[in-house]
Amino acid sequence: MKIIVHDLQQQEFAGWVDDPNAELTVLSDNDTIRQCMGCFGCWTKTPGVCVIKDGYQNIGELLSKCDELIIISKCMYGSYSPFILNVLNRSISYMLPYFVTKNGETHHRNRYDHQFALSVHFYGHDITEAEMGTARTLVAANSMNLYSIGNKVYFHNSLQNVKEAVL
Amino acid sequence: MKIAMINGSPKPVKSNSALMLKTLDPLISTGNELTYYNINKRPLTIEQYCELCRMDTLIIAFPLYVDGIPSHLFRMLVALEEFMRVEREQEIYVYTIINNGFFEGRQNHIALEIMRNWCTRCGLHFGQGLGQGAGEMMGFLEKVPLGQGPLKNLGKAMESLAHNIHSRSMDESMLFSPNFPRFAWRFSATHSFWNATAKKNGLKKKDMLKRL
């Protein structure tokens, strides 16, 4: 399964995906997502599932069935935009709370043996060099923590360019 | 000076970010007016955003989330950028205190870069950032005097931060771990925190490992 997580408006994304039979899940902002509250319930109360039942509680499980994760985000200060961050914050049940040491640093143990490919498409018309550098470092760190099969980072100055690159 | 103490933790109660601000408070309170802001339950009001634009200094404490900034705090920063563009009239210095769940405080370096980039966009001065590893330990060390035992590094960093806040200086950021062996931290986090919390919730270790 392929997952696209994007922060575009519904009308901006309309028509991007034509094939209803494709094995594709799209996560987008419908203004109902709630913030992670740091309760660790997805690790110690209902392992694997977030305790906030707002339709975004199963992101960890979704990732376990994903072969390719594509993130489309406005680049803001070298970070993802708020909605993409919100989805990532709510996805930590994909990992276990327990720790491993990789390259001399602590990380979470993986809950699933599964791995997915990660590509991130940042867009924005005035992204600075510093912000691009930060964004590349951020995605690489996420890739390490999510056990993804590598990571690819792209920067686009228009949504049309994103669409051409993603589809 | 007017100083905003912004708690960027999403936790409803007992956040490590609040502890960090509480630790810093007595080191900078003399001669300064400190105002606290919480964004864990509801967003800031327009009046509060305007107040922040009239501060001399912003101190933003938050936990590292997925190598970056928690989404609710990020939403606030995005909104504050717009207010800063319109409302700000004086020079503002920003200092950040980040705590992360992993042992190594150096893993906070990306979030610090993001904060620095945010300051550049807003036209604010990024003064200094602290990054404390093993943040979840802080709640268990409340009775340990700052600068002693496992809080030795934090004590030095807080002194440096307080000095820079007082003098409105910019300085190298400080990323550090507690003065405590990593293996002992890991053992204690695994057994006394994760497994103990799960047990209180009626779960066994095999339940924690559940795959869906």
Short mmCIF file of C-alpha atoms in Angstrom, two decimals:
data_model
loop_
_atom_site.label_atom_id
_atom_site.label_comp_id
_atom_site.label_asym_id
_atom_site.label_seq_id
_atom_site.Cartn_x
_atom_site.Cartn_y
_atom_site.Cartn_z
CA MET A 1 0.00 0.00 0.00
CA LYS A 2 1.09 3.55 -0.77
CA ILE A 3 0.28 6.39 1.62
CA ILE A 4 0.24 10.07 0.72
CA VAL A 5 0.13 12.54 3.60
CA HIS A 6 -0.38 16.09 2.38
CA ASP A 7 -1.30 19.51 3.68
CA LEU A 8 -3.03 20.77 0.53
CA GLN A 9 -6.56 22.11 0.41
CA GLN A 10 -9.15 19.66 -0.94
CA GLN A 11 -9.58 21.66 -4.14
CA GLU A 12 -5.80 21.83 -4.64
CA PHE A 13 -5.45 18.04 -4.42
CA ALA A 14 -8.61 17.29 -6.44
CA GLY A 15 -7.83 15.35 -9.59
CA TRP A 16 -4.36 14.28 -8.47
CA VAL A 17 -5.45 10.69 -7.93
CA ASP A 18 -7.69 9.31 -10.66
CA ASP A 19 -7.40 5.55 -10.22
CA PRO A 20 -9.89 4.45 -7.55
CA ASN A 21 -8.50 0.90 -7.65
CA ALA A 22 -4.99 1.89 -6.73
CA GLU A 23 -3.79 0.67 -3.37
CA LEU A 24 -3.52 4.15 -2.01
CA THR A 25 -4.42 5.82 1.28
CA VAL A 26 -4.49 9.61 1.45
CA LEU A 27 -4.27 11.44 4.76
CA SER A 28 -5.30 15.06 4.53
CA ASP A 29 -6.48 17.83 6.80
CA ASN A 30 -10.23 17.96 7.36
CA ASP A 31 -9.85 20.15 10.46
CA THR A 32 -10.67 17.32 12.86
CA ILE A 33 -7.18 16.16 13.85
CA ARG A 34 -6.34 16.73 17.49
CA GLN A 35 -2.90 17.26 18.92
CA CYS A 36 -0.84 14.58 20.62
CA MET A 37 -1.01 15.28 24.35
CA GLY A 38 2.11 13.40 25.35
CA CYS A 39 0.23 10.81 27.42
CA PHE A 40 2.12 7.76 26.05
CA GLY A 41 -1.23 5.94 25.98
CA CYS A 42 -0.42 4.52 22.53
CA TRP A 43 2.47 2.68 24.21
CA THR A 44 1.21 1.87 27.71
CA LYS A 45 -2.60 1.80 27.54
CA THR A 46 -3.74 0.71 24.07
CA PRO A 47 -0.44 -0.42 22.49
CA GLY A 48 -0.28 0.41 18.79
CA VAL A 49 -3.30 2.73 18.78
CA CYS A 50 -3.60 6.37 19.87
CA VAL A 51 -6.12 6.97 22.65
CA ILE A 52 -7.56 10.03 20.89
CA LYS A 53 -10.42 8.77 18.74
CA ASP A 54 -10.67 11.41 16.04
CA GLY A 55 -10.13 9.27 12.93
CA TYR A 56 -6.34 9.64 13.09
CA GLN A 57 -5.75 7.07 15.85
CA ASN A 58 -4.55 4.26 13.57
CA ILE A 59 -1.63 5.92 11.80
CA GLY A 60 0.91 3.56 13.38
CA GLU A 61 -0.99 0.52 12.08
CA LEU A 62 -1.36 2.15 8.64
CA LEU A 63 2.39 2.64 8.42
CA SER A 64 2.89 -1.06 9.21
CA LYS A 65 1.04 -1.88 5.98
CA CYS A 66 2.71 0.80 3.88
CA ASP A 67 5.37 0.15 1.22
CA GLU A 68 5.81 3.74 0.19
CA LEU A 69 5.17 6.87 2.27
CA ILE A 70 4.99 10.14 0.35
CA ILE A 71 4.78 13.37 2.32
CA ILE A 72 3.79 16.61 0.61
CA SER A 73 4.35 19.61 2.84
CA LYS A 74 4.89 23.31 2.70
CA CYS A 75 8.44 23.92 3.92
CA MET A 76 8.25 26.16 6.96
CA TYR A 77 11.46 27.20 8.71
CA GLY A 78 13.03 23.92 7.50
CA SER A 79 10.22 21.87 9.04
CA TYR A 80 7.00 20.27 7.86
CA SER A 81 3.82 22.33 8.15
CA PRO A 82 1.58 21.99 11.25
CA PHE A 83 -0.76 19.33 9.83
CA ILE A 84 2.09 17.05 8.69
CA LEU A 85 3.76 17.47 12.08
CA ASN A 86 0.45 16.63 13.74
CA VAL A 87 0.18 13.38 11.75
CA LEU A 88 3.77 12.45 12.59
CA ASN A 89 3.25 13.28 16.27
CA ARG A 90 0.23 10.93 16.26
CA SER A 91 2.15 8.11 14.57
CA ILE A 92 4.58 7.11 17.31
CA SER A 93 2.63 3.93 18.06
CA TYR A 94 4.41 2.60 14.95
CA MET A 95 7.41 2.25 17.27
CA LEU A 96 7.82 0.66 20.67
CA PRO A 97 8.66 2.72 23.73
CA TYR A 98 11.75 0.59 24.37
CA PHE A 99 15.18 1.78 23.31
CA VAL A 100 18.00 0.58 21.08
CA THR A 101 21.38 2.17 20.44
CA LYS A 102 22.25 2.87 16.80
CA ASN A 103 25.48 4.63 15.82
CA GLY A 104 26.03 5.61 19.44
CA GLU A 105 22.60 7.21 19.80
CA THR A 106 19.40 6.08 21.45
CA HIS A 107 16.33 5.40 19.30
CA HIS A 108 13.04 3.56 19.79
CA ARG A 109 12.78 -0.11 18.97
CA ASN A 110 10.61 -0.99 16.00
CA ARG A 111 7.23 -2.63 16.67
CA TYR A 112 6.99 -4.13 13.17
CA ASP A 113 9.58 -5.83 10.96
CA HIS A 114 8.00 -3.99 8.06
CA GLN A 115 9.81 -1.15 6.25
CA PHE A 116 8.64 1.48 3.77
CA ALA A 117 10.32 3.84 1.33
CA LEU A 118 10.09 7.50 2.37
CA SER A 119 10.00 10.47 0.06
CA VAL A 120 9.22 14.03 1.05
CA HIS A 121 8.17 16.77 -1.35
CA PHE A 122 8.53 20.22 0.17
CA TYR A 123 7.02 23.16 -1.63
CA GLY A 124 7.34 26.92 -1.25
CA HIS A 125 8.38 29.85 -3.40
CA ASP A 126 11.06 31.31 -1.15
CA ILE A 127 12.68 28.42 0.73
CA THR A 128 16.15 29.49 1.87
CA GLU A 129 19.32 27.41 1.65
CA ALA A 130 19.40 27.19 5.45
CA GLU A 131 15.82 25.91 5.52
CA MET A 132 16.59 23.32 2.84
CA GLY A 133 19.56 22.11 4.86
CA THR A 134 17.47 21.83 8.02
CA ALA A 135 14.68 20.02 6.17
CA ARG A 136 17.10 17.46 4.71
CA THR A 137 18.53 16.80 8.18
CA LEU A 138 15.04 16.50 9.65
CA VAL A 139 13.89 13.95 7.08
CA ALA A 140 17.09 11.93 7.52
CA ALA A 141 16.51 11.81 11.28
CA ASN A 142 12.87 10.79 10.77
CA SER A 143 14.00 8.11 8.35
CA MET A 144 16.37 6.70 10.95
CA ASN A 145 13.69 6.73 13.67
CA LEU A 146 10.99 5.23 11.43
CA TYR A 147 13.31 2.53 10.06
CA SER A 148 12.45 3.59 6.50
CA ILE A 149 14.33 2.25 3.49
CA GLY A 150 16.35 5.38 2.85
CA ASN A 151 14.79 8.75 2.19
CA LYS A 152 14.41 11.16 -0.70
CA VAL A 153 13.85 14.88 -0.29
CA TYR A 154 12.67 17.22 -3.04
CA PHE A 155 12.01 20.95 -3.11
CA HIS A 156 9.48 22.50 -5.50
CA ASN A 157 8.51 26.09 -6.13
CA SER A 158 4.98 25.28 -7.32
CA LEU A 159 2.24 22.74 -6.66
CA GLN A 160 2.23 21.85 -10.35
CA ASN A 161 5.85 20.73 -10.00
CA VAL A 162 4.92 18.64 -6.95
CA LYS A 163 2.09 16.99 -8.87
CA GLU A 164 4.35 16.13 -11.80
CA ALA A 165 6.97 14.68 -9.48
CA VAL A 166 4.58 12.64 -7.34
CA LEU A 167 2.33 11.14 -10.01
CA MET B 1 12.84 43.61 30.97
CA LYS B 2 9.57 42.00 30.03
CA ILE B 3 10.12 38.28 29.59
CA ALA B 4 7.61 35.75 28.26
CA MET B 5 7.94 32.24 29.68
CA ILE B 6 6.22 30.03 27.11
CA ASN B 7 5.50 26.42 27.99
CA GLY B 8 5.32 24.55 24.67
CA SER B 9 4.47 21.16 26.11
CA PRO B 10 1.17 19.58 25.05
CA LYS B 11 0.85 17.73 28.37
CA PRO B 12 -2.16 18.79 30.45
CA VAL B 13 -0.16 18.55 33.71
CA LYS B 14 3.34 17.86 35.03
CA SER B 15 5.37 18.70 31.96
CA ASN B 16 9.14 18.68 31.92
CA SER B 17 9.05 21.97 30.03
CA ALA B 18 7.24 23.53 33.01
CA LEU B 19 9.98 22.17 35.29
CA MET B 20 12.64 23.72 33.07
CA LEU B 21 10.94 27.12 33.24
CA LYS B 22 10.49 26.75 37.00
CA THR B 23 14.21 26.01 37.34
CA LEU B 24 15.17 29.07 35.29
CA ASP B 25 12.69 31.44 36.97
CA PRO B 26 14.70 32.29 40.14
CA LEU B 27 17.84 32.84 38.07
CA ILE B 28 16.27 35.62 35.96
CA SER B 29 13.40 37.00 38.04
CA THR B 30 15.29 39.82 39.79
CA GLY B 31 14.60 43.11 38.04
CA ASN B 32 12.54 41.48 35.31
CA GLU B 33 8.82 41.02 34.79
CA LEU B 34 8.04 37.39 33.95
CA THR B 35 4.73 36.38 32.33
CA TYR B 36 3.80 32.74 31.81
CA TYR B 37 1.95 31.35 28.78
CA ASN B 38 0.54 27.85 28.29
CA ILE B 39 -0.74 26.57 24.98
CA ASN B 40 -1.50 22.98 25.99
CA LYS B 41 -5.27 23.35 26.35
CA ARG B 42 -6.22 26.21 24.03
CA PRO B 43 -4.48 28.48 21.55
CA LEU B 44 -3.29 31.93 22.56
CA THR B 45 -5.74 34.79 22.21
CA ILE B 46 -5.13 37.72 19.86
CA GLU B 47 -4.35 39.86 22.92
CA GLN B 48 -1.73 37.35 24.04
CA TYR B 49 -0.11 37.29 20.60
CA CYS B 50 0.07 41.10 20.71
CA GLU B 51 1.57 40.97 24.22
CA LEU B 52 4.31 38.65 22.95
CA CYS B 53 5.19 41.22 20.28
CA ARG B 54 5.79 43.79 23.02
CA MET B 55 8.13 41.55 25.08
CA ASP B 56 11.89 42.09 25.27
CA THR B 57 12.59 38.38 25.50
CA LEU B 58 10.79 35.15 24.66
CA ILE B 59 11.81 31.96 26.43
CA ILE B 60 10.25 28.94 24.77
CA ALA B 61 10.49 25.55 26.49
CA PHE B 62 9.23 22.43 24.74
CA PRO B 63 9.75 18.70 24.31
CA LEU B 64 11.32 17.27 21.15
CA TYR B 65 8.63 15.56 19.06
CA VAL B 66 9.64 13.29 16.15
CA ASP B 67 12.98 15.16 15.80
CA GLY B 68 11.22 18.51 15.61
CA ILE B 69 8.72 20.84 17.23
CA PRO B 70 5.34 19.62 18.59
CA SER B 71 2.56 20.48 16.12
CA HIS B 72 0.49 22.65 18.47
CA LEU B 73 3.53 24.81 19.32
CA PHE B 74 4.44 24.99 15.64
CA ARG B 75 0.93 26.30 14.83
CA MET B 76 1.48 28.99 17.45
CA LEU B 77 4.88 29.94 15.97
CA VAL B 78 3.39 30.21 12.47
CA ALA B 79 0.63 32.50 13.77
CA LEU B 80 3.09 34.52 15.86
CA GLU B 81 5.24 35.19 12.79
CA GLU B 82 2.33 37.07 11.24
CA PHE B 83 1.76 39.10 14.39
CA MET B 84 5.49 39.88 14.67
CA ARG B 85 5.53 41.27 11.13
CA VAL B 86 2.78 43.75 11.99
CA GLU B 87 2.96 44.45 15.71
CA ARG B 88 6.62 44.28 16.72
CA GLU B 89 8.35 47.59 17.41
CA GLN B 90 11.47 46.65 19.39
CA GLU B 91 14.31 44.15 19.27
CA ILE B 92 13.30 40.78 20.73
CA TYR B 93 15.65 38.02 21.84
CA VAL B 94 14.55 34.37 21.79
CA TYR B 95 15.96 31.61 23.99
CA THR B 96 14.81 28.01 23.84
CA ILE B 97 14.99 25.09 26.25
CA ILE B 98 14.29 21.73 24.64
CA ASN B 99 14.11 18.37 26.37
CA ASN B 100 14.06 15.07 24.53
CA GLY B 101 13.15 11.56 25.59
CA PHE B 102 16.31 9.95 24.25
CA PHE B 103 19.43 10.09 26.39
CA GLU B 104 21.53 12.28 24.12
CA GLY B 105 20.74 15.98 24.29
CA ARG B 106 22.51 16.47 20.96
CA GLN B 107 19.47 14.97 19.25
CA ASN B 108 17.79 18.35 19.83
CA HIS B 109 19.99 20.07 17.25
CA ILE B 110 17.42 19.97 14.42
CA ALA B 111 14.68 21.57 16.51
CA LEU B 112 17.16 24.30 17.47
CA GLU B 113 17.89 24.92 13.78
CA ILE B 114 14.16 25.20 13.09
CA MET B 115 13.81 27.73 15.90
CA ARG B 116 16.75 29.68 14.50
CA ASN B 117 15.14 29.69 11.03
CA TRP B 118 11.87 30.85 12.59
CA CYS B 119 13.66 33.76 14.29
CA THR B 120 15.21 34.76 10.96
CA ARG B 121 11.78 34.80 9.28
CA CYS B 122 10.32 36.85 12.15
CA GLY B 123 13.23 39.29 12.39
CA LEU B 124 14.02 38.19 15.96
CA HIS B 125 17.42 37.49 17.52
CA PHE B 126 18.07 33.85 18.35
CA GLY B 127 19.97 34.17 21.63
CA GLN B 128 20.77 30.64 22.73
CA GLY B 129 19.30 27.17 22.91
CA LEU B 130 19.65 24.45 25.51
CA GLY B 131 18.98 20.79 24.71
CA GLN B 132 18.60 18.41 27.63
CA GLY B 133 18.60 14.67 27.03
CA ALA B 134 16.62 12.10 29.08
CA GLY B 135 13.96 14.73 29.74
CA GLU B 136 11.56 12.27 31.35
CA MET B 137 14.06 11.89 34.20
CA MET B 138 13.52 15.49 35.26
CA GLY B 139 10.26 14.76 37.04
CA PHE B 140 12.05 12.27 39.30
CA LEU B 141 14.84 14.70 40.19
CA GLU B 142 12.82 17.60 41.53
CA LYS B 143 14.47 17.35 44.96
CA VAL B 144 18.01 17.24 43.55
CA PRO B 145 19.63 20.71 43.80
CA LEU B 146 20.42 22.28 40.44
CA GLY B 147 24.08 21.87 39.53
CA GLN B 148 24.56 18.72 41.58
CA GLY B 149 24.59 14.99 40.78
CA PRO B 150 22.66 14.21 37.60
CA LEU B 151 21.77 17.90 37.23
CA LYS B 152 25.36 19.14 37.06
CA ASN B 153 25.28 19.80 33.30
CA LEU B 154 21.82 21.35 33.50
CA GLY B 155 23.06 23.67 36.27
CA LYS B 156 25.95 24.94 34.16
CA ALA B 157 23.71 25.38 31.14
CA MET B 158 21.03 27.24 33.12
CA GLU B 159 23.69 29.61 34.54
CA SER B 160 24.94 30.34 31.04
CA LEU B 161 21.40 30.86 29.78
CA ALA B 162 20.47 33.17 32.67
CA HIS B 163 23.63 35.23 32.11
CA ASN B 164 22.84 35.60 28.40
CA ILE B 165 19.21 36.49 29.07
CA HIS B 166 20.26 39.22 31.54
CA SER B 167 22.83 40.68 29.14
CA ARG B 168 20.71 40.13 26.00
CA SER B 169 23.59 38.18 24.47
CA MET B 170 23.82 35.57 21.77
CA ASP B 171 25.85 32.50 22.59
CA GLU B 172 26.64 28.96 21.46
CA SER B 173 23.82 26.52 22.11
CA MET B 174 24.44 23.80 24.70
CA LEU B 175 23.30 20.22 24.09
CA PHE B 176 23.92 17.79 26.93
CA SER B 177 22.82 14.64 28.71
CA PRO B 178 22.26 14.22 32.44
CA ASN B 179 25.30 13.27 34.56
CA PHE B 180 24.10 9.72 34.85
CA PRO B 181 25.23 6.51 33.09
CA ARG B 182 23.29 5.77 29.93
CA PHE B 183 22.87 2.06 30.75
CA ALA B 184 21.36 2.93 34.14
CA TRP B 185 19.00 5.45 32.55
CA ARG B 186 17.91 2.88 29.97
CA PHE B 187 17.37 0.15 32.57
CA SER B 188 15.38 2.45 34.78
CA ALA B 189 13.31 3.88 31.87
CA THR B 190 12.46 0.37 30.67
CA HIS B 191 11.53 -1.18 33.98
CA SER B 192 10.55 1.65 36.31
CA PHE B 193 8.79 3.75 33.71
CA TRP B 194 7.47 1.91 30.64
CA ASN B 195 6.81 -1.49 32.17
CA ALA B 196 5.62 -0.04 35.47
CA THR B 197 3.18 2.31 33.73
CA ALA B 198 1.84 -0.51 31.56
CA LYS B 199 1.41 -2.72 34.62
CA LYS B 200 -0.65 -0.01 36.31
CA ASN B 201 -2.85 -0.10 33.21
CA GLY B 202 -3.27 -3.88 33.54
CA LEU B 203 -0.90 -4.75 30.68
CA LYS B 204 1.94 -7.26 30.50
CA LYS B 205 5.12 -6.81 28.52
CA LYS B 206 3.82 -9.00 25.70
CA ASP B 207 0.81 -6.66 25.40
CA MET B 208 3.18 -3.74 24.91
CA LEU B 209 4.75 -5.55 21.94
CA LYS B 210 1.41 -6.07 20.20
CA ARG B 211 1.33 -5.90 16.40
CA LEU B 212 -1.87 -4.96 14.62
#
